[in-house]
Coordinates of C-alpha atoms and ligand atoms in Angstrom, one line a residue:
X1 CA 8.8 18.6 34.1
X2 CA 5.5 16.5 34.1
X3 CA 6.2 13.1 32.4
X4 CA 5.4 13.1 28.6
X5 CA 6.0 16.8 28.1
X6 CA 8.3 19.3 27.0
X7 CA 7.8 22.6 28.4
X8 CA 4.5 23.3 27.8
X9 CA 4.1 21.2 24.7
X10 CA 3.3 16.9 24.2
X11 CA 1.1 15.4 26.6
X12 CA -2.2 13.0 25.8
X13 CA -4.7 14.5 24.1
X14 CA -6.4 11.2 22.5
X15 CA -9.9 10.1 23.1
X16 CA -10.7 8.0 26.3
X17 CA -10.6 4.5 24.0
X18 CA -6.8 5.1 23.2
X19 CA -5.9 5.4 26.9
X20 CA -5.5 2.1 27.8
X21 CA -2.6 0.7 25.4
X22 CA -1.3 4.0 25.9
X23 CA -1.1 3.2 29.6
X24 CA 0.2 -0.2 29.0
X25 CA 2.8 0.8 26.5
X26 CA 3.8 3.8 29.0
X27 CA 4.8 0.9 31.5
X28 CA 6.5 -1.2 28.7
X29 CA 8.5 1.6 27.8
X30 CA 9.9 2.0 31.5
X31 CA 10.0 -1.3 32.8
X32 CA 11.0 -3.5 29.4
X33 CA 12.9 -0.8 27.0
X34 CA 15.8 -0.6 29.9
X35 CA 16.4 -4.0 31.0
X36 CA 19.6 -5.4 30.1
X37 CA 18.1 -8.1 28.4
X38 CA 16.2 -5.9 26.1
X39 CA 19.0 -4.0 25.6
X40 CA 21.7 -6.3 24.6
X41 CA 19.1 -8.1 22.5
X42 CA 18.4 -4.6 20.4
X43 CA 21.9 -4.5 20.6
X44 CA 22.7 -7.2 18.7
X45 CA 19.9 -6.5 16.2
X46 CA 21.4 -3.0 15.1
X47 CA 24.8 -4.3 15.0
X48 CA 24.3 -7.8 13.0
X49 CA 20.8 -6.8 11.0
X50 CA 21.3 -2.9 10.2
X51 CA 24.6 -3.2 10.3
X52 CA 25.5 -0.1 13.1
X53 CA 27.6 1.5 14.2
X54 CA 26.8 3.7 10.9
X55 CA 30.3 5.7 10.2
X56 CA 31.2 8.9 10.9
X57 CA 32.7 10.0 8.0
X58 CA 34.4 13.5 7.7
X59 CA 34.2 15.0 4.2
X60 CA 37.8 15.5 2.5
X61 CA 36.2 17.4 -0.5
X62 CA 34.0 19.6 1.2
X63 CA 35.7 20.5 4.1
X64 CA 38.1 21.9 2.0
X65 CA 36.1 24.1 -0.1
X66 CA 34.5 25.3 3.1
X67 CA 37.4 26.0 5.4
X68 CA 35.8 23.8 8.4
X69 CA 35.5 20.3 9.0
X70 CA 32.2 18.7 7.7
X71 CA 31.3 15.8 8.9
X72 CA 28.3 13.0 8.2
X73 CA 26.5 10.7 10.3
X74 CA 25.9 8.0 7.5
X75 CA 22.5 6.9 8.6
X76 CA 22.0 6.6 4.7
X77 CA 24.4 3.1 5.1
X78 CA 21.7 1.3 7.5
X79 CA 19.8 -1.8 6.1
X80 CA 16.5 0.1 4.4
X81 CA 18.6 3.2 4.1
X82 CA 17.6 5.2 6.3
X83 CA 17.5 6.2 9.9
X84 CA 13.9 4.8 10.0
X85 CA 15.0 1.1 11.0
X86 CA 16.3 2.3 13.9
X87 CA 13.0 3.1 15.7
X88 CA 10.7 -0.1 13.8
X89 CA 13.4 -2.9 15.1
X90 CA 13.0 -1.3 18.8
X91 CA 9.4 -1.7 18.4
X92 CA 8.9 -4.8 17.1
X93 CA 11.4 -6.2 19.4
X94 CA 8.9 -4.1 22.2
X95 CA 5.6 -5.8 20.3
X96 CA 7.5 -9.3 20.8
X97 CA 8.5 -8.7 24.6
X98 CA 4.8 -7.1 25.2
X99 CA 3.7 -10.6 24.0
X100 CA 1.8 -9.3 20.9
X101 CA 1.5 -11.4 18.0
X102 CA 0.6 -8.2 15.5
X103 CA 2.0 -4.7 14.6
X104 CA 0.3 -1.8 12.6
X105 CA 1.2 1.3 11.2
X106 CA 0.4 4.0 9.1
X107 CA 2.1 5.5 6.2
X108 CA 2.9 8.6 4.2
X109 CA 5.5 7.9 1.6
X110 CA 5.9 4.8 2.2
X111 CA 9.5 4.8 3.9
X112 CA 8.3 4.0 7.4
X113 CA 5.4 1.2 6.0
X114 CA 8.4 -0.5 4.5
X115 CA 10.7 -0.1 7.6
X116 CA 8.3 -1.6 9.7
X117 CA 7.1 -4.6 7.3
X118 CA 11.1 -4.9 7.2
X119 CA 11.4 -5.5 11.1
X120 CA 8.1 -7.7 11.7
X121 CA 9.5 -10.3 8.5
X122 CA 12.4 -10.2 10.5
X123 CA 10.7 -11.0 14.1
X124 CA 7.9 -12.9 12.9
X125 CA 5.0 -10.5 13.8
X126 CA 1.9 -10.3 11.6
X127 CA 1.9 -6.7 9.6
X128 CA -0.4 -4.8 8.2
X129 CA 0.1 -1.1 6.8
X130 CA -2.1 1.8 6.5
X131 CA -1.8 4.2 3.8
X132 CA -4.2 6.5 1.8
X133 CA -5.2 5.7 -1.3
X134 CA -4.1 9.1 -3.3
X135 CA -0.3 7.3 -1.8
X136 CA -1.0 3.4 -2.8
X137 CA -1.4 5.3 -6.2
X138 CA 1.8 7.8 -6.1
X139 CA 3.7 5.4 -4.4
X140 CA 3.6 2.0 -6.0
X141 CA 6.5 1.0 -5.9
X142 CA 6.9 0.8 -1.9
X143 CA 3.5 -0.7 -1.5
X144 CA 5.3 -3.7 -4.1
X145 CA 8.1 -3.7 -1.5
X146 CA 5.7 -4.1 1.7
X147 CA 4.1 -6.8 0.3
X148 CA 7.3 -8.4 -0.6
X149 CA 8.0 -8.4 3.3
X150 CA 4.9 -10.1 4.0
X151 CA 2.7 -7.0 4.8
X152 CA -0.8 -6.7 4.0
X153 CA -1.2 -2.9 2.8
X154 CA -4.9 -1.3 3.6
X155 CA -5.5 1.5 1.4
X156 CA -7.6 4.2 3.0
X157 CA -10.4 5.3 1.2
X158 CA -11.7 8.3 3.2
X159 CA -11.3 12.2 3.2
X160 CA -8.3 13.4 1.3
X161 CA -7.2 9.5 1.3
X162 CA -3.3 10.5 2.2
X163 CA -1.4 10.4 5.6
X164 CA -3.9 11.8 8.1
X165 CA -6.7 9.4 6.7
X166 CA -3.8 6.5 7.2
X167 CA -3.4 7.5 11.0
X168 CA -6.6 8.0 11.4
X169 CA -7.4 4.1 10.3
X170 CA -4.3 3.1 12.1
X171 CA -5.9 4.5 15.7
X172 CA -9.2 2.8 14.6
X173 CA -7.6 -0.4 14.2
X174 CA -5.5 -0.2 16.9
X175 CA -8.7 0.6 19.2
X176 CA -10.4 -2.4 18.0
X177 CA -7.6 -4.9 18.7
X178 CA -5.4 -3.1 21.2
X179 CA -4.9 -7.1 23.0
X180 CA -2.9 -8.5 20.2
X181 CA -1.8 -5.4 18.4
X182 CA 1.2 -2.7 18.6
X183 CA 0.9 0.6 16.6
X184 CA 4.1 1.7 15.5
X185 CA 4.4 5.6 15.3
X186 CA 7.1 6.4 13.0
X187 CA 8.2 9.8 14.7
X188 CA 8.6 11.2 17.9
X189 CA 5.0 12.9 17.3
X190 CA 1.6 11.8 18.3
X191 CA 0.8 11.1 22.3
X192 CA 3.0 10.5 25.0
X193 CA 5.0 7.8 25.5
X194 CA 5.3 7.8 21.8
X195 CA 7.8 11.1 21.3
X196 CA 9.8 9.6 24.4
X197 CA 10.1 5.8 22.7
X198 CA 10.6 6.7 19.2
X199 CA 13.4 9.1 20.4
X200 CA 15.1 6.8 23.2
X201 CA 15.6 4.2 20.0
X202 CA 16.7 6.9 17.6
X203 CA 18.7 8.5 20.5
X204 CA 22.1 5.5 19.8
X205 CA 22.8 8.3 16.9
X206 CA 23.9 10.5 18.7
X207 CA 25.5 8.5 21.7
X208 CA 27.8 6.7 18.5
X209 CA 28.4 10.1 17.1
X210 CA 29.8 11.4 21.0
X211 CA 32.6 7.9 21.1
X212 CA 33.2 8.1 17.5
X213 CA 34.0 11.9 17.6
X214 CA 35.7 11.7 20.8
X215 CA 38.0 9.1 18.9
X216 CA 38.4 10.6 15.6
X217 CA 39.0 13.9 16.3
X218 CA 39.6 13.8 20.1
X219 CA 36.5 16.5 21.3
X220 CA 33.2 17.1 20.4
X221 CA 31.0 18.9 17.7
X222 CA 30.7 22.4 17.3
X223 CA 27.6 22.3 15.5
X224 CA 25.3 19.4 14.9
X225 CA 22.7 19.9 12.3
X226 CA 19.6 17.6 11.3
X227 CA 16.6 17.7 8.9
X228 CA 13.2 18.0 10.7
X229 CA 10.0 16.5 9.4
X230 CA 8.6 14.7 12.7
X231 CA 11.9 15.1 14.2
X232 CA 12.8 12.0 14.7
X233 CA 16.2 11.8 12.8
X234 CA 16.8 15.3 14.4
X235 CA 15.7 13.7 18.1
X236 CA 18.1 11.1 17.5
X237 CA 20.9 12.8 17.1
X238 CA 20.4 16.0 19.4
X239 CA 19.7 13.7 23.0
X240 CA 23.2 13.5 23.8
X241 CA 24.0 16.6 23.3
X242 CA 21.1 18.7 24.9
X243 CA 22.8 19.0 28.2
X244 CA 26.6 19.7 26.2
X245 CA 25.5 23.7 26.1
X246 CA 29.0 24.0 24.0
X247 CA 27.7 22.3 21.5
X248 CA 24.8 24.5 18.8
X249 CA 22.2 22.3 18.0
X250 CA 20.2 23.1 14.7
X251 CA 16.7 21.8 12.8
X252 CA 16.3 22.3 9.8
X253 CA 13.0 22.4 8.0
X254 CA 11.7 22.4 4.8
X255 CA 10.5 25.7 3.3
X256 CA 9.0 24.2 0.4
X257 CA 9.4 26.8 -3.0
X258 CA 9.5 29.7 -0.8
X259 CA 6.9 31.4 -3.0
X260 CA 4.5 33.9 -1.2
X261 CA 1.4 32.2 -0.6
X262 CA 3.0 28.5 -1.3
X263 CA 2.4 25.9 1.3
X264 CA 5.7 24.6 3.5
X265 CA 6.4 22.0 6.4
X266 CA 8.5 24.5 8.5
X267 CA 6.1 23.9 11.4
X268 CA 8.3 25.3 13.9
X269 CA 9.4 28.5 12.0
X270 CA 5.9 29.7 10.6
X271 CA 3.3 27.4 12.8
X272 CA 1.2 28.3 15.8
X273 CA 0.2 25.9 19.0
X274 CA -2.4 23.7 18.6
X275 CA -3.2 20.0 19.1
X276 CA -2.0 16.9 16.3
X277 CA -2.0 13.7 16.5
X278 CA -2.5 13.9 20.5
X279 CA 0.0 16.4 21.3
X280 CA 0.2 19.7 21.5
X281 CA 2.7 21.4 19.9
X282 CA 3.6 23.9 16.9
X283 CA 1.5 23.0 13.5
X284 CA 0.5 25.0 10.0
X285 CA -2.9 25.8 10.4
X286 CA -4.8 28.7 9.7
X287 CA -6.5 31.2 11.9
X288 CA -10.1 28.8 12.8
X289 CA -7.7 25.7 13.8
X290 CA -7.9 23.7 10.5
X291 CA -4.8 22.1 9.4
X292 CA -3.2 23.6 6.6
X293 CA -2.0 21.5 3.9
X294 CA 1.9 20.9 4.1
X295 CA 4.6 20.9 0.6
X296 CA 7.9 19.8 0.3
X297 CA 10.3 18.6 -2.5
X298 CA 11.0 15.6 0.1
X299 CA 7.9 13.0 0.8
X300 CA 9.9 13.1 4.4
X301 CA 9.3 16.0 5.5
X302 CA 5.9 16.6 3.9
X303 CA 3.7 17.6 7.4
X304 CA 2.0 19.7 8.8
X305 CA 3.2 19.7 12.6
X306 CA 6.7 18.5 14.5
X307 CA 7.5 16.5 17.1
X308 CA 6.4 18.5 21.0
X309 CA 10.2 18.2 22.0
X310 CA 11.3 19.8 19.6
X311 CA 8.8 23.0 20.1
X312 CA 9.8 22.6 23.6
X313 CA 13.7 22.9 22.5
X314 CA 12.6 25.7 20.5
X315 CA 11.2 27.5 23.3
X316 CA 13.6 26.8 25.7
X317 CA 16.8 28.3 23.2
X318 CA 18.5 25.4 23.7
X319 CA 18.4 24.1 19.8
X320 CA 17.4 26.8 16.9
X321 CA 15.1 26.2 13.9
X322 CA 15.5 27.2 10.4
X323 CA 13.6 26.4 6.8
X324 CA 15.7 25.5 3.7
X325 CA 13.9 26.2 -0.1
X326 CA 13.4 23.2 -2.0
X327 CA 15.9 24.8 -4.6
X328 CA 18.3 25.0 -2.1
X329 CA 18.0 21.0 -0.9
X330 CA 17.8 20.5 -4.4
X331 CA 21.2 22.4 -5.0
X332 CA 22.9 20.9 -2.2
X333 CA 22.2 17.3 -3.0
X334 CA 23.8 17.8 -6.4
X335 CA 26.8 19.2 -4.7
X336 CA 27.2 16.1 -2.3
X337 CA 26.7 14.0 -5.0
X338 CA 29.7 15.7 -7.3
X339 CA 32.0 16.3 -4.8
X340 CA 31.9 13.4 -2.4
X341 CA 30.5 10.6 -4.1
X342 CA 27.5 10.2 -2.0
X343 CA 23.6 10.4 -3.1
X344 CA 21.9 11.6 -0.2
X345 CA 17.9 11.3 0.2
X346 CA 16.6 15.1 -0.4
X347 CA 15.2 15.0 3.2
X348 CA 18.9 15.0 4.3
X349 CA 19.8 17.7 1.4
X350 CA 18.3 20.0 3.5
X351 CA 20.3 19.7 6.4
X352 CA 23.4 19.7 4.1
X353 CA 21.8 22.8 2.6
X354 CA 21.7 25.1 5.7
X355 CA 25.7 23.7 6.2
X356 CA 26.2 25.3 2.6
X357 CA 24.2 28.4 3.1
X358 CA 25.5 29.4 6.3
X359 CA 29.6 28.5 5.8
X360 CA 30.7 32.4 6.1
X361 CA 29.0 32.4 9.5
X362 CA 30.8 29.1 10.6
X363 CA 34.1 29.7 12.4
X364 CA 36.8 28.4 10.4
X365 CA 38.0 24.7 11.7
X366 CA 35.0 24.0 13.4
X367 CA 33.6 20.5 13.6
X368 CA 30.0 20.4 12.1
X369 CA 28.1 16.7 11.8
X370 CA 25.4 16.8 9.4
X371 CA 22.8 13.8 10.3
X372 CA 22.6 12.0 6.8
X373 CA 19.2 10.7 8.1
X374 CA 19.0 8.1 4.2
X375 CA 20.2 7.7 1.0
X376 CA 18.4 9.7 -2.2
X377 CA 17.8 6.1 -4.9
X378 CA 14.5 7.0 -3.6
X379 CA 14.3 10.0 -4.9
X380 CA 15.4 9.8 -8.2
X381 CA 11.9 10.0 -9.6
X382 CA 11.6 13.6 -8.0
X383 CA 15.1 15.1 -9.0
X384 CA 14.9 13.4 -12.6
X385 CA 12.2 15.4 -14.3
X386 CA 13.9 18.6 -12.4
X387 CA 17.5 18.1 -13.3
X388 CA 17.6 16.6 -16.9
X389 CA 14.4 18.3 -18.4
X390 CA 17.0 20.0 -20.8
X391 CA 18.6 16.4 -22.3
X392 CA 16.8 15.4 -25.1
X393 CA 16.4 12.1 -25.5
Ligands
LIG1 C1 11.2 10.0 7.1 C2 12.5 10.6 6.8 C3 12.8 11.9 7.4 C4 11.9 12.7 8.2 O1 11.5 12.1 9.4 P1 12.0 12.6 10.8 O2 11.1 11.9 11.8 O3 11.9 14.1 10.9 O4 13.4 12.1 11.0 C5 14.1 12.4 7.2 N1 15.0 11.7 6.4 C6 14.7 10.6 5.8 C7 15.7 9.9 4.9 C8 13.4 10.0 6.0 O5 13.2 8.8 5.4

């Protein structure tokens, strides 16, 4: 396969300007992400700093309501709480090696701003965060916490001023001081090498998920399921099982209210090929090539597009792709809560909820890992005024 695609999706479809740190991270990525010093260095950072190996945790309640083994991949117990840290300390560490003083990136949410901030405060690199300014507003409270790490936040002031203004402003930036400056995507989307670099440092999920299965329960998954927003999360996990054909690799994406006429994210079950972010792959868009606007009950999965790999997985066979209704992520994260004790971020619900909607079809006794890509505190804004509406005060 030509290097940076995925059948016939990824590639570089950037404007001339962005080619060289492209180039230069391209040869970072290949000559500095495998050394052994790198390695053990990143090593060290994940184990002392996010605190990995995350557990493996097989779910007593659950898998005996369901008659098959359910089992999560506890990426909700990393420092940050999420799976996002994984992929910001690689980079930074890369930014550091590279010999760059400065790391930039762009921001939906806010969970990946705040990941990154978290990794340059803790490698003493200069920050600096963009994010649109319809965000700064909705998401206050994680602009608070960036600055807190020592990041200066930019809000964006043009277009629709939310995540494609961000990245937008973040490539700008990035062009004008691409000497001392890394960007750091927060997905495996945008142009190659990104999609390759963001999943090679998400990609220890699933190699700690092959030893700690092979030592827990003495074989591998049956099924591995994952949420899909970018992908990254899902990346992560599924890399070290893409060429295990025994095992059924599945993406879940978020179907939003399921409404006729409703906006969603699922990209890869109701999108069409076209170019975002510099790659091509599967986006919402509508018939003339603009992008549609995305919904979901999770800020995480709120986009338009997906990672290419992941189109290139869905065109291949080798991993399948369905959407989850927000009621249904909704239902499933009370259901984790109440019968395991864990709050999951609603992102992750939706993984859990595809588990829940699909347990007659699962062979009893089979070993299913659900990645729990972060923990739902974050969330508790969005499932309060859905979930207690009825308790008066
Ligand atoms: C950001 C986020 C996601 C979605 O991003 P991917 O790149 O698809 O993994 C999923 N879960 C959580 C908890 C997130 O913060």
């Amino acid at each position: 396969m030509r290097k940076g695609y995925y059948e016939m999706y990824g590639g570089q479809f950037v404007p001339e300007l962005l080619m060289p740190p492209l180039l230069e991270l391209e040869q970072a990525m290949e000559l500095i992400v495998p050394s052994r010093q790198f390695q053990e260095e990143l090593g060290l950072l994940l184990r002392d700093y996010v605190g990995r190996p995350s557990a493996l945790y097989k779910c007593p309640n659950l898998s005996k309501d369901l008659g098959f083994e359910l089992w999560l991949k506890r990426e909700d117990l990393n420092h940050t709480g999420a799976h996002k840290v994984n992929n910001t300390m690689g980079q930074a560490l890369l930014t550091k090696r590279m010999g760059k003083p400065r790391i930039i990136a762009e921001t939906g949410a806010g969970q990946h701003g705040v990941a990154t901030a978290t990794a340059a405060a803790m490698l003493d690199l200069e920050c600096e965060v963009f994010m649109g300014a319809v965000d700064t507003e909705r998401q206050a409270h994680n602009v608070r916490r960036m600055q807190l790490l020592g990041a200066k936040v930019t809000a964006v002031q043009t277009g629709t001023k939310t995540l494609k203004d961000a990245t937008n402003a973040a490539l700008r930036a990035w062009i004008a001081r691409q000497q001392d400056t890394h960007y750091c995507v927060g997905s495996v989307v945008s142009a190659h090498p990104f999609p390759q670099l963001v999943r090679d440092f998400q990609s220890i999920i699933g190699r700690e998920v092959r030893k700690q299965m092979t030592e827990q329960a003495g074989g591998l998954p049956d099924i591995i399921v994952a949420c899909v927003g970018g992908g990254s999360n899902a990346m992560g996990i599924f890399h070290e099982f893409v060429p295990e054909t025994s095992v059924r690799l599945v993406g879940v994406e978020a179907g939003g209210t399921g409404e006729p006429g409703c906006y969603s994210s699922a990209s890869i079950c109701k999108g069409t090929n076209g170019v975002l972010h510099g790659s091509l792959t599967k986006l919402l868009q509508t018939e003339d090539g603009q992008i549609e606007p995305s919904h979901s009950i999770s800020a995480g999965l709120d986009y338009p597009g997906t990672g290419p790999e992941h189109a290139g997985l869905h065109e291949s066979g080798r991993a399948e792709y369905h959407q989850v209704y927000d009621h249904q992520a909704l239902e499933a994260f009370q259901i984790l809560c109440r019968r395991e004790g864990i709050i999951p971020a609603l992102e992750s619900s939706h993984a859990v909820a595809w588990v829940l909607a699909n347990k007659d079809s699962i062979a009893p006794g089979s070993r299913v890992v659900v990645n729990l890509s972060g923990r739902g505190d974050k969330d508790m804004g969005i499932v309060e005024p859905l979930l207690f509406n009825d308790v008066e005060a």
